[in-house]
């Protein structure tokens, strides 16, 4: 049974930084695409970033490009999301997920992800 556990969320002032981690257990996900999504109150879940097993050219949502960086450590079965220059609009519950798909189009779509974490709250104050 695969479990994804996020950590690193919290409260931060605008302009600050946070680093989210997502550790997987129960199965090695080194060949899986790992993704981050977020959901703000009253809004749909949206794509943030994803990274394939090769870590080459990860896609980002336009709203976070240049501020967030996704990375992975296959040896630790863990994916990270470094979030810099945070804005109040970044406030949401952040979820990590994993999919065996590797094509660039499906990486952005939450319906193709088969494993999900429970989410971690990120709150950015103005």
Tab-separated table of C-alpha atoms in Angstrom:
chain	number	residue	atom	x	y	z
A	1	UNK	CA	0.000	0.000	0.000
A	2	UNK	CA	1.500	3.278	-1.133
A	3	UNK	CA	1.419	6.232	1.225
A	4	UNK	CA	2.443	9.799	0.450
A	5	UNK	CA	3.059	12.077	3.403
A	6	UNK	CA	3.537	15.814	2.948
A	7	UNK	CA	5.317	18.071	5.409
A	8	UNK	CA	6.679	21.599	5.573
A	9	UNK	CA	3.518	23.638	5.340
A	10	UNK	CA	2.739	26.511	7.671
A	11	UNK	CA	2.131	30.213	8.026
A	12	UNK	CA	4.501	32.649	6.345
A	13	UNK	CA	4.469	36.334	5.484
A	14	UNK	CA	4.262	37.495	1.897
A	15	UNK	CA	7.687	37.399	0.305
A	16	UNK	CA	8.791	34.521	2.473
A	17	UNK	CA	9.728	30.939	1.607
A	18	UNK	CA	8.671	27.432	2.483
A	19	UNK	CA	9.917	24.028	1.417
A	20	UNK	CA	7.408	21.212	1.131
A	21	UNK	CA	8.441	17.581	1.204
A	22	UNK	CA	6.521	14.477	0.183
A	23	UNK	CA	7.866	11.125	1.275
A	24	UNK	CA	6.548	7.944	-0.269
A	25	UNK	CA	6.424	4.539	1.379
A	26	UNK	CA	5.160	1.118	0.421
A	27	UNK	CA	6.565	1.210	-3.091
A	28	UNK	CA	9.488	2.735	-4.926
A	29	UNK	CA	8.234	5.573	-7.119
A	30	UNK	CA	11.503	6.302	-8.890
A	31	UNK	CA	9.946	5.771	-12.358
A	32	UNK	CA	6.752	7.653	-11.539
A	33	UNK	CA	6.031	11.258	-12.292
A	34	UNK	CA	5.616	13.145	-9.035
A	35	UNK	CA	3.400	16.191	-8.909
A	36	UNK	CA	2.176	18.982	-6.651
A	37	UNK	CA	-1.338	20.354	-6.764
A	38	UNK	CA	-3.119	22.863	-4.570
A	39	UNK	CA	-6.665	23.731	-3.631
A	40	UNK	CA	-7.830	26.995	-2.121
A	41	UNK	CA	-11.196	27.337	-0.367
A	42	UNK	CA	-14.026	27.471	-2.859
A	43	UNK	CA	-11.742	26.713	-5.794
A	44	UNK	CA	-10.935	23.632	-7.818
A	45	UNK	CA	-7.741	21.690	-7.374
A	46	UNK	CA	-5.071	23.139	-9.637
A	47	UNK	CA	-1.756	21.951	-10.982
A	48	UNK	CA	1.392	23.498	-9.507
A	49	UNK	CA	4.378	21.514	-10.793
A	50	UNK	CA	5.462	18.032	-11.787
A	51	UNK	CA	8.685	16.173	-12.329
A	52	UNK	CA	9.316	13.004	-14.292
A	53	UNK	CA	11.759	10.326	-13.209
A	54	UNK	CA	14.489	11.918	-15.316
A	55	UNK	CA	13.880	15.335	-13.713
A	56	UNK	CA	14.210	16.927	-17.146
A	57	UNK	CA	12.339	20.199	-17.818
A	58	UNK	CA	9.576	19.947	-15.208
A	59	UNK	CA	6.408	21.835	-16.113
A	60	UNK	CA	5.072	24.572	-13.824
A	61	UNK	CA	1.835	26.480	-13.587
A	62	UNK	CA	2.261	29.987	-14.973
A	63	UNK	CA	1.293	31.437	-11.611
A	64	UNK	CA	4.323	29.896	-9.870
A	65	UNK	CA	6.911	29.871	-12.639
A	66	UNK	CA	10.135	31.525	-11.536
A	67	UNK	CA	9.172	31.337	-7.854
A	68	UNK	CA	8.686	27.614	-7.173
A	69	UNK	CA	11.121	24.793	-7.872
A	70	UNK	CA	10.271	21.114	-7.854
A	71	UNK	CA	12.939	18.488	-7.279
A	72	UNK	CA	13.176	14.843	-6.335
A	73	UNK	CA	15.503	12.446	-4.570
A	74	UNK	CA	14.786	8.972	-5.896
A	75	UNK	CA	17.055	7.380	-3.312
A	76	UNK	CA	14.812	8.822	-0.603
A	77	UNK	CA	11.576	8.290	-2.569
A	78	UNK	CA	10.855	11.952	-1.876
A	79	UNK	CA	9.812	14.988	-3.885
A	80	UNK	CA	10.233	18.597	-2.815
A	81	UNK	CA	8.668	21.931	-3.644
A	82	UNK	CA	10.745	24.985	-2.838
A	83	UNK	CA	8.451	28.011	-2.718
A	84	UNK	CA	9.994	31.470	-2.769
A	85	UNK	CA	8.504	34.963	-2.996
A	86	UNK	CA	5.232	33.646	-1.645
A	87	UNK	CA	2.058	35.642	-2.204
A	88	UNK	CA	-1.301	35.585	-0.400
A	89	UNK	CA	-2.771	33.976	-3.556
A	90	UNK	CA	-0.550	30.961	-2.888
A	91	UNK	CA	-2.610	30.162	0.209
A	92	UNK	CA	-4.063	26.666	-0.226
A	93	UNK	CA	-3.829	23.070	0.811
A	94	UNK	CA	-0.948	21.551	-1.125
A	95	UNK	CA	-1.141	17.931	-2.212
A	96	UNK	CA	1.544	15.697	-3.614
A	97	UNK	CA	0.679	12.944	-6.018
A	98	UNK	CA	2.218	10.294	-8.250
A	99	UNK	CA	1.381	8.876	-11.656
A	100	UNK	CA	2.991	6.283	-13.913
A	101	UNK	CA	2.331	8.619	-16.854
A	102	UNK	CA	5.274	10.596	-18.161
A	103	UNK	CA	3.919	12.607	-21.092
A	104	UNK	CA	3.904	16.346	-20.648
A	105	UNK	CA	0.169	16.759	-21.226
A	106	UNK	CA	-1.053	14.333	-18.572
A	107	UNK	CA	1.432	15.578	-15.974
A	108	UNK	CA	-0.761	18.663	-15.505
A	109	UNK	CA	-4.016	16.780	-15.044
A	110	UNK	CA	-4.939	15.531	-11.605
A	111	UNK	CA	-7.226	12.771	-12.912
A	112	UNK	CA	-4.196	10.818	-14.157
A	113	UNK	CA	-2.556	10.636	-10.737
A	114	UNK	CA	-3.104	7.410	-8.829
A	115	UNK	CA	-1.513	8.120	-5.460
A	116	UNK	CA	-2.254	11.163	-3.302
A	117	UNK	CA	-1.084	12.575	-0.004
A	118	UNK	CA	-3.382	13.983	2.647
A	119	UNK	CA	-2.339	17.584	2.010
A	120	UNK	CA	-0.506	20.260	3.951
A	121	UNK	CA	-1.797	23.769	4.602
A	122	UNK	CA	0.169	26.748	3.339
A	123	UNK	CA	-1.026	30.156	4.490
A	124	UNK	CA	0.591	33.361	3.272
A	125	UNK	CA	-0.294	36.523	5.151
A	126	UNK	CA	-0.158	39.957	3.568
